[in-house]
Tab-separated table of C-alpha atoms in Angstrom:
chain	number	residue	atom	x	y	z
A	1	THR	CA	51.511	-32.806	89.515
A	2	ASN	CA	51.787	-32.409	85.671
A	3	PRO	CA	55.312	-31.979	84.050
A	4	THR	CA	55.892	-28.632	82.669
A	5	PRO	CA	56.026	-29.562	79.057
A	6	LEU	CA	53.239	-31.575	79.116
A	7	LEU	CA	51.372	-28.906	80.726
A	8	GLN	CA	51.981	-26.529	77.685
A	9	ARG	CA	50.806	-29.228	75.366
A	10	CYS	CA	47.346	-29.698	77.176
A	11	VAL	CA	46.682	-26.050	76.843
A	12	LEU	CA	46.929	-25.882	72.868
A	13	PRO	CA	43.813	-26.501	71.074
A	14	LEU	CA	43.365	-29.880	69.045
A	15	GLN	CA	44.262	-29.562	65.390
A	16	ASP	CA	41.271	-31.042	63.375
A	17	GLN	CA	41.986	-31.908	59.865
A	18	PHE	CA	38.405	-32.305	58.873
A	19	LEU	CA	38.310	-28.171	57.759
A	20	THR	CA	41.165	-28.781	55.694
A	21	ILE	CA	40.074	-32.031	54.113
A	22	GLY	CA	36.642	-30.000	53.425
A	23	THR	CA	38.470	-27.036	51.994
A	24	PHE	CA	40.357	-29.265	49.471
A	25	ALA	CA	37.179	-31.174	48.740
A	26	THR	CA	35.326	-28.135	48.072
A	27	TRP	CA	38.224	-26.631	45.866
A	28	ALA	CA	38.158	-29.868	44.006
A	29	ILE	CA	34.679	-30.085	42.973
A	30	SER	CA	34.559	-26.245	42.192
A	31	PHE	CA	37.486	-26.912	39.698
A	32	ALA	CA	36.308	-29.902	38.005
A	33	GLY	CA	32.795	-27.983	37.371
A	34	MET	CA	34.745	-25.313	36.198
A	35	VAL	CA	36.559	-27.021	33.684
A	36	GLU	CA	33.518	-28.654	32.272
A	37	GLY	CA	31.715	-25.246	32.205
A	38	ILE	CA	34.268	-23.856	30.173
A	39	ASN	CA	34.221	-26.947	27.641
A	40	THR	CA	30.302	-26.702	27.375
A	41	PHE	CA	30.107	-22.853	26.857
A	42	GLY	CA	33.435	-22.289	25.604
A	43	LEU	CA	32.914	-24.437	22.273
A	44	GLU	CA	29.259	-23.456	21.918
A	45	GLN	CA	29.731	-19.928	21.104
A	46	VAL	CA	29.209	-20.410	17.158
A	47	VAL	CA	26.224	-22.161	17.835
A	48	TYR	CA	24.901	-19.326	20.010
A	49	TRP	CA	25.565	-16.475	17.497
A	50	ARG	CA	24.028	-18.840	14.668
A	51	HIS	CA	20.816	-19.149	16.835
A	52	ALA	CA	20.638	-15.733	17.814
A	53	SER	CA	21.036	-14.230	14.314
A	54	ARG	CA	18.332	-16.314	13.143
A	55	GLY	CA	15.821	-15.202	16.193
A	56	LEU	CA	15.582	-18.422	17.598
A	57	HIS	CA	15.624	-18.983	21.301
A	58	THR	CA	18.727	-19.785	23.176
A	59	ILE	CA	17.945	-20.209	26.529
A	60	PRO	CA	16.487	-23.438	26.222
A	61	TYR	CA	19.467	-25.018	24.404
A	62	PHE	CA	21.816	-24.090	27.030
A	63	ILE	CA	19.601	-25.459	29.502
A	64	ALA	CA	19.246	-28.315	27.936
A	65	LYS	CA	23.674	-28.628	27.371
A	66	ILE	CA	23.547	-28.200	30.871
A	67	PHE	CA	21.233	-30.993	31.844
A	68	THR	CA	23.491	-33.159	29.322
A	69	ASP	CA	26.495	-32.187	30.757
A	70	LEU	CA	25.311	-32.410	34.696
A	71	PRO	CA	26.130	-36.232	34.839
A	72	ARG	CA	29.825	-35.731	33.637
A	73	MET	CA	30.339	-32.774	35.588
A	74	VAL	CA	29.519	-34.903	38.455
A	75	LEU	CA	31.885	-37.633	37.619
A	76	ASP	CA	34.741	-35.111	36.825
A	77	ALA	CA	33.978	-33.556	40.592
A	78	ALA	CA	34.081	-37.096	42.068
A	79	LEU	CA	37.283	-38.303	40.391
A	80	PHE	CA	39.396	-35.301	40.845
A	81	MET	CA	37.935	-35.334	44.882
A	82	PHE	CA	38.862	-38.961	44.952
A	83	ALA	CA	42.503	-38.666	43.225
A	84	LEU	CA	43.020	-35.772	45.549
A	85	LEU	CA	41.601	-37.291	48.872
A	86	GLY	CA	43.608	-40.552	47.834
A	87	GLY	CA	46.772	-38.654	47.766
A	88	TYR	CA	46.139	-36.770	51.150
A	89	PHE	CA	45.172	-39.949	53.093
A	90	GLY	CA	47.530	-42.409	50.780
């Protein structure tokens, strides 16, 4: 009772775009966090070596630096993700 061309299309699974969007969002968040992490730790090598050479504790400094950069990391990731999703749906 079904036409042959429609029968073959009914056998194929539906294409779900949710996995693709989730993958892109994950990449966006990861890359935005990586860029911010490079800025945080790449520019602070001189401070690390200065503190380490004087015998100061360096771990608390970097923990504080991460917590102060965390809001900017989240904001960068959100903006990157919204721009990516806006281009995908727009």
